[in-house]
Amino acid sequence: MNDPLVFSQICVMIKQEKSPFYKCSDYLSTTQAIDPSHREALFTWGYKTIKTCNGIKRSTAVVAFGYFDRFMSSNTPAAKRALNDIVECQLAFVACLVVALKIHSGFNVNSDFVANQITRDSYDAEEINAMELEILYSLRWKLNGPTPHDFIDYFFEVMPGEDDRLGLVKKLAKALVELAVMRYDNVLHRPSKIAFASLCCAIHHVDISLIDSLQYLEIVSGPLNPHDGRIISLIKSMFRSVREVSHEF
């Protein structure tokens, strides 16, 4: 499909993700209190929490993860506290999840319920509400940046031809994205690159003959450079985890 409006939207999204407002830093290099395993544990918990919310997709968790990485990269006083205190870090993550549920899913989130049931009284409603505001201020209320899932959806809008296998490719690519964002190694990679690398791996896994679609997408998204090859290697290593949760692949 060669819809100029879709191409235009992809260009807008790529420009948006390059904005300083949406960039992340290697924030864990500045602290000894938090490490990648802590972040991965929080993200795993985030997926499990989302699963308990009826009708809410895992993509909402990915949005929350993006908020969290941007917040931790923001160098605000609240972010600095979270970087040096695991209790504050966990509170920040809970607040990011709540904001994502409200903004992207229209979910009615009761702070008392979150405090009592989700955090099991680790934090009270007042602390959660206060941290929500800190998150919003730190992100400068920029809450609608493109995610890897968004890029995959738009990339498929412009992929040429029709093939029954493309549905499987899309599902696998999104599953790989959901694993990729958990890896701190990928925190500096833009959403479009994570999406494109996931598609590379998904297409190679499903059928190498679909590679022409990738070459077409490179015109749209920009080719991966040698440094970006590290993303593909990382994502390839995640196939085992994908197979453990789904027999479709």
XYZ file of C-alpha atoms in Angstrom:
249
model
C 0.000 0.000 0.000
C 1.505 3.320 -1.104
C -0.663 5.760 0.824
C 1.219 9.081 1.007
C -0.520 9.879 4.292
C 0.957 6.748 5.893
C 4.435 7.600 4.607
C 4.006 11.115 5.944
C 2.946 9.828 9.371
C 5.994 7.561 9.583
C 8.235 10.544 8.778
C 6.525 12.585 11.505
C 7.000 9.749 14.015
C 10.691 9.384 13.177
C 11.175 13.128 13.567
C 9.298 13.031 16.884
C 11.369 10.184 18.351
C 14.565 12.117 17.538
C 13.378 15.040 19.639
C 15.342 15.638 22.873
C 12.066 15.171 24.765
C 11.918 11.503 23.794
C 15.564 10.514 24.061
C 16.921 8.287 26.808
C 20.372 8.245 28.368
C 22.519 5.502 29.826
C 21.094 6.438 33.203
C 22.145 3.285 35.075
C 25.795 4.142 34.460
C 25.394 6.961 36.987
C 24.275 4.830 39.941
C 25.227 1.761 41.928
C 21.882 1.510 43.704
C 19.954 0.263 40.639
C 21.127 -2.170 37.973
C 19.641 -3.751 34.809
C 18.310 -6.733 36.763
C 16.199 -4.392 38.926
C 14.787 -2.752 35.799
C 14.020 -6.106 34.191
C 12.269 -7.302 37.356
C 10.093 -4.178 37.364
C 9.180 -4.624 33.696
C 8.329 -8.296 34.257
C 6.081 -7.259 37.125
C 4.558 -4.615 34.836
C 3.541 -7.217 32.263
C 2.044 -9.411 34.976
C 0.081 -6.467 36.374
C -1.266 -5.516 32.939
C -2.380 -9.112 32.435
C -4.702 -8.764 35.441
C -6.419 -5.747 33.868
C -9.213 -7.029 31.657
C -9.025 -5.788 28.088
C -5.693 -3.990 28.469
C -3.009 -4.888 25.932
C 0.667 -5.505 26.673
C 1.439 -2.509 24.469
C 0.253 -0.325 27.370
C 3.044 -1.799 29.485
C 5.527 -0.930 26.716
C 4.279 2.664 26.861
C 4.847 2.674 30.640
C 8.375 1.318 30.156
C 9.099 4.190 27.788
C 7.850 6.699 30.355
C 10.044 5.083 32.997
C 13.233 5.169 30.912
C 12.620 8.769 29.909
C 11.878 9.757 33.499
C 15.024 8.082 34.795
C 16.984 9.882 32.062
C 15.473 13.284 32.847
C 17.986 14.414 35.478
C 15.222 16.024 37.534
C 15.446 15.951 41.360
C 12.783 13.215 41.478
C 14.680 11.127 38.918
C 17.919 11.523 40.845
C 16.200 10.273 43.998
C 14.814 7.280 42.111
C 18.259 6.476 40.724
C 19.716 6.267 44.183
C 16.906 4.598 46.112
C 15.254 1.353 45.008
C 12.092 2.212 46.968
C 11.724 5.497 45.065
C 12.586 3.710 41.824
C 9.784 1.197 42.338
C 7.352 3.982 43.189
C 8.311 5.802 39.975
C 7.648 2.659 37.980
C 4.219 2.181 39.575
C 3.370 5.798 38.745
C 4.493 5.329 35.114
C 2.252 2.285 34.826
C -0.697 4.207 36.254
C -0.135 7.127 33.852
C 0.047 4.749 30.878
C -3.175 3.024 31.934
C -4.954 6.362 32.218
C -3.609 8.002 29.054
C -3.375 5.104 26.610
C -6.083 2.764 27.797
C -8.629 5.118 29.323
C -8.519 2.896 32.381
C -10.149 4.263 35.522
C -7.327 3.887 38.025
C -8.153 4.345 41.678
C -5.067 5.324 43.680
C -6.307 3.596 46.830
C -6.780 0.379 44.865
C -3.276 0.669 43.413
C -1.834 1.285 46.878
C -3.707 -1.509 48.614
C -3.970 -4.202 45.941
C -1.222 -3.575 43.395
C 1.603 -2.442 45.683
C 0.247 -4.350 48.707
C 0.486 -1.208 50.887
C 4.152 -0.592 50.007
C 3.019 2.942 49.122
C -0.067 4.941 50.001
C -2.362 6.742 47.576
C -0.862 10.126 48.391
C 2.653 8.954 47.524
C 1.446 7.471 44.225
C -0.427 10.643 43.267
C 2.580 12.806 44.113
C 4.893 10.633 42.025
C 2.455 10.733 39.109
C 2.852 14.519 39.076
C 6.634 14.184 39.259
C 6.518 11.880 36.228
C 4.339 14.310 34.271
C 6.568 17.275 35.121
C 9.745 15.364 34.313
C 8.353 14.261 30.941
C 7.052 17.799 30.341
C 3.637 16.265 29.661
C 4.998 14.730 26.436
C 3.090 11.455 26.693
C 2.263 10.509 23.117
C 5.598 9.683 21.542
C 5.720 6.785 19.075
C 6.379 3.296 20.407
C 7.880 0.255 18.629
C 4.349 -1.167 18.353
C 3.210 2.007 16.574
C 6.045 1.719 14.062
C 5.306 -1.940 13.351
C 1.652 -1.101 12.651
C 2.608 1.675 10.234
C 5.390 -0.328 8.590
C 2.848 -3.008 7.747
C 0.619 -0.371 6.184
C 3.284 0.319 3.551
C 4.702 -3.168 3.012
C 4.067 -4.228 -0.593
C 2.022 -7.217 -1.670
C -0.232 -9.559 0.242
C 0.955 -12.701 1.946
C -0.854 -14.864 4.453
C 2.358 -15.155 6.444
C 2.536 -11.427 7.122
C 0.003 -11.736 9.954
C 2.298 -14.189 11.701
C 5.305 -11.940 11.022
C 3.505 -8.989 12.625
C 2.515 -10.997 15.696
C 6.028 -12.350 16.126
C 7.607 -8.912 15.616
C 5.430 -7.437 18.353
C 6.282 -10.313 20.708
C 9.975 -9.669 20.051
C 9.498 -5.951 20.729
C 7.935 -6.774 24.082
C 11.024 -8.766 25.010
C 13.487 -6.314 23.480
C 12.327 -3.329 25.536
C 13.062 -5.285 28.717
C 16.752 -5.409 27.845
C 18.666 -2.404 29.139
C 21.051 -2.876 26.192
C 18.304 -1.411 23.992
C 17.516 1.680 26.049
C 19.479 3.988 23.737
C 17.904 2.612 20.560
C 15.012 4.549 19.096
C 11.596 2.833 18.837
C 11.779 2.739 15.029
C 15.071 0.828 15.157
C 13.756 -1.691 17.691
C 10.654 -2.171 15.529
C 12.654 -2.590 12.338
C 15.132 -4.999 13.929
C 12.244 -7.058 15.315
C 10.717 -7.208 11.841
C 14.065 -8.308 10.395
C 14.208 -11.221 12.815
C 10.532 -12.110 12.391
C 10.735 -12.134 8.597
C 13.884 -14.249 8.576
C 12.244 -16.677 10.978
C 8.978 -17.040 9.068
C 10.314 -17.091 5.509
C 13.462 -15.672 3.948
C 11.523 -15.029 0.710
C 9.798 -12.109 2.417
C 13.105 -10.229 2.559
C 12.012 -7.993 -0.337
C 9.581 -6.404 2.116
C 12.494 -5.471 4.369
C 14.384 -3.834 1.525
C 11.269 -1.800 0.807
C 10.957 -0.778 4.442
C 14.560 0.440 4.523
C 13.521 3.164 2.090
C 10.890 4.276 4.594
C 12.676 3.897 7.926
C 16.314 4.263 6.917
C 18.700 1.291 6.813
C 20.287 -0.175 9.891
C 23.907 0.837 10.255
C 26.659 -1.556 11.468
C 26.161 -0.436 15.086
C 22.459 -1.305 14.851
C 23.410 -4.882 14.013
C 23.754 -5.386 17.753
C 19.983 -4.966 18.104
C 19.341 -7.753 15.618
C 21.755 -10.060 17.440
C 20.044 -9.336 20.750
C 16.576 -9.860 19.356
C 17.572 -13.104 17.633
C 18.652 -14.396 21.022
C 15.115 -13.828 22.295
C 13.426 -16.383 20.038
C 13.752 -19.064 22.691
C 11.823 -16.888 25.156
C 9.114 -16.227 22.566
C 8.712 -19.943 21.875
C 8.356 -20.594 25.603
C 5.241 -18.411 25.775
C 3.703 -19.293 22.398
C 3.646 -22.413 20.247
C 2.631 -20.421 17.160
C 6.205 -19.553 16.315
